[in-house]
Amino acid sequence: KILCCGGDGTCCWVLGVLDEMKWPAPYPPIAILPLGTGNDLSRALGWGPGYRDEPLSPFLKKLNQAVVMSLDRWKVWYLPASIDDDQQPNDMPNDPAVTSVTMNNYWSIGVDAKVALDFHRKREENPGLFMNRTINKGWYGFYGMKEMGGQDPINRHVTLYLDGEEVPISDSMEGIIVLNIQSYAGGCDLWGAANSNQFRKPSMSDGYLEVVGIKGTFHMAKIQTGQARAKRIGQVRQLILFYLSES
C-alpha cells in the first residue's frame, strides 16, 4: 500500500512514477492524505476534502480498512496541424512534434483552462505567495474575476467530435471540460446528480468520460455555490478536439 501525502498533483506524480517504473498491473492501492488546495481526487475516492491536523492514528486505521476502488486513466495526445489525419496512435510517440500526458481527474479548454494556467504560472514564479489552502483559493478567485469580462465563444476556435461524431457547441459556451471524476475545482459536481434517460450514471471506472460546457467564470461561480449546473454535452470513450487559433 502507498500513502500519498499531498494534493492532486502529488497523486498524479506518484502514479506517473509507477508508469515510468513499468510496474506490473495492478498498481499497489494508493490512499491519500489530502494536503492540496482542491483535493478533488481525494474527495472522489472518499478520503475527504482536506487534512486539518487531526491525529494520524485514526486515519491509518481507516487506511487499513479501506476498500480498493478502480480509477480509469486516459492518454491525451497533443498533435500539431502538420500531423497526417491517418496517423495511428501507436506511431505518435515516434514523432517529435507530438506530446502526451496522462489524465486522471479532468481536462479543459477555454476560460477555465486560462484561469488554471494563470494560477499555475503565478505559483511557479512566486511560491511564497501560496502558503495554504485558503490563500490558494483566493488566488483562484482573483484570476477568475479577471476573466469575468467575457471570452470568445469556444465554438469560434473549436470543433468537437465525440466517439467519431461532430457535436455542435452552443454560442454561449466559453469552455469545455472533460471529466473522469465527479469532483472539480474543490468539490464541484459539474455533471450533477439528476437522472436522465439520455445518459448513464457517471463512474470513475466505467471507461467513459463526461463532457460538459460552461458559459464563463460567472457561470462557474454559480455552479460552485449550487445555483447552476454545467451543460451536459455527452459521455464518450474517445474525444477528438480541433483547435484553430486566430493566428
JSON list of C-alpha atoms in Angstrom, two decimals, residues 8 37 40 78 106-125 130 136-137 139-147 151 174-177 184-186 214 217 220 224:
[
{"chain": "A", "resi": 8, "resn": "ASP", "atom": "CA", "xyz": [-3.95, 16.08, -6.79]},
{"chain": "A", "resi": 37, "resn": "THR", "atom": "CA", "xyz": [-5.96, 23.11, -2.48]},
{"chain": "A", "resi": 40, "resn": "ASP", "atom": "CA", "xyz": [-10.68, 16.54, -5.97]},
{"chain": "A", "resi": 78, "resn": "TYR", "atom": "CA", "xyz": [-1.41, 16.94, -28.47]},
{"chain": "A", "resi": 106, "resn": "TYR", "atom": "CA", "xyz": [-10.18, 16.20, -15.76]},
{"chain": "A", "resi": 107, "resn": "TRP", "atom": "CA", "xyz": [-9.04, 18.25, -18.73]},
{"chain": "A", "resi": 108, "resn": "SER", "atom": "CA", "xyz": [-10.35, 21.55, -20.07]},
{"chain": "A", "resi": 109, "resn": "ILE", "atom": "CA", "xyz": [-10.03, 24.14, -22.80]},
{"chain": "A", "resi": 110, "resn": "GLY", "atom": "CA", "xyz": [-11.28, 27.73, -22.74]},
{"chain": "A", "resi": 111, "resn": "VAL", "atom": "CA", "xyz": [-11.85, 30.19, -19.94]},
{"chain": "A", "resi": 112, "resn": "ASP", "atom": "CA", "xyz": [-11.41, 27.68, -17.10]},
{"chain": "A", "resi": 113, "resn": "ALA", "atom": "CA", "xyz": [-8.10, 26.46, -18.51]},
{"chain": "A", "resi": 114, "resn": "LYS", "atom": "CA", "xyz": [-6.94, 30.09, -18.79]},
{"chain": "A", "resi": 115, "resn": "VAL", "atom": "CA", "xyz": [-7.64, 30.69, -15.07]},
{"chain": "A", "resi": 116, "resn": "ALA", "atom": "CA", "xyz": [-5.83, 27.48, -14.09]},
{"chain": "A", "resi": 117, "resn": "LEU", "atom": "CA", "xyz": [-2.83, 28.37, -16.27]},
{"chain": "A", "resi": 118, "resn": "ASP", "atom": "CA", "xyz": [-2.56, 31.90, -14.80]},
{"chain": "A", "resi": 119, "resn": "PHE", "atom": "CA", "xyz": [-2.71, 30.41, -11.29]},
{"chain": "A", "resi": 120, "resn": "HIS", "atom": "CA", "xyz": [-0.02, 27.84, -12.11]},
{"chain": "A", "resi": 121, "resn": "ARG", "atom": "CA", "xyz": [2.34, 30.40, -13.64]},
{"chain": "A", "resi": 122, "resn": "LYS", "atom": "CA", "xyz": [1.96, 32.75, -10.68]},
{"chain": "A", "resi": 123, "resn": "ARG", "atom": "CA", "xyz": [2.69, 29.94, -8.22]},
{"chain": "A", "resi": 124, "resn": "GLU", "atom": "CA", "xyz": [5.77, 28.88, -10.22]},
{"chain": "A", "resi": 125, "resn": "GLU", "atom": "CA", "xyz": [7.07, 32.47, -10.21]},
{"chain": "A", "resi": 130, "resn": "PHE", "atom": "CA", "xyz": [0.84, 30.28, -1.97]},
{"chain": "A", "resi": 136, "resn": "ASN", "atom": "CA", "xyz": [-4.61, 29.49, -2.88]},
{"chain": "A", "resi": 137, "resn": "LYS", "atom": "CA", "xyz": [-8.38, 29.60, -3.30]},
{"chain": "A", "resi": 139, "resn": "TRP", "atom": "CA", "xyz": [-5.73, 33.45, -5.95]},
{"chain": "A", "resi": 140, "resn": "TYR", "atom": "CA", "xyz": [-8.04, 31.24, -7.99]},
{"chain": "A", "resi": 141, "resn": "GLY", "atom": "CA", "xyz": [-10.88, 33.66, -7.27]},
{"chain": "A", "resi": 142, "resn": "PHE", "atom": "CA", "xyz": [-8.72, 36.62, -8.28]},
{"chain": "A", "resi": 143, "resn": "TYR", "atom": "CA", "xyz": [-7.85, 35.15, -11.67]},
{"chain": "A", "resi": 144, "resn": "GLY", "atom": "CA", "xyz": [-11.45, 34.07, -12.16]},
{"chain": "A", "resi": 145, "resn": "MET", "atom": "CA", "xyz": [-12.67, 37.63, -11.59]},
{"chain": "A", "resi": 146, "resn": "LYS", "atom": "CA", "xyz": [-10.15, 38.90, -14.17]},
{"chain": "A", "resi": 147, "resn": "GLU", "atom": "CA", "xyz": [-11.85, 36.72, -16.81]},
{"chain": "A", "resi": 151, "resn": "GLN", "atom": "CA", "xyz": [-14.15, 35.45, -23.63]},
{"chain": "A", "resi": 174, "resn": "GLU", "atom": "CA", "xyz": [-16.73, 29.73, -23.16]},
{"chain": "A", "resi": 175, "resn": "GLY", "atom": "CA", "xyz": [-15.17, 26.48, -22.02]},
{"chain": "A", "resi": 176, "resn": "ILE", "atom": "CA", "xyz": [-15.32, 22.70, -22.39]},
{"chain": "A", "resi": 177, "resn": "ILE", "atom": "CA", "xyz": [-14.39, 20.39, -19.52]},
{"chain": "A", "resi": 184, "resn": "TYR", "atom": "CA", "xyz": [-13.97, 19.52, -9.82]},
{"chain": "A", "resi": 185, "resn": "ALA", "atom": "CA", "xyz": [-12.33, 22.73, -8.58]},
{"chain": "A", "resi": 186, "resn": "GLY", "atom": "CA", "xyz": [-12.60, 21.87, -4.90]},
{"chain": "A", "resi": 214, "resn": "ILE", "atom": "CA", "xyz": [-19.53, 26.28, -19.10]},
{"chain": "A", "resi": 217, "resn": "THR", "atom": "CA", "xyz": [-16.36, 32.31, -14.83]},
{"chain": "A", "resi": 220, "resn": "MET", "atom": "CA", "xyz": [-18.61, 28.63, -12.72]},
{"chain": "A", "resi": 224, "resn": "GLN", "atom": "CA", "xyz": [-19.73, 26.33, -7.06]}
]
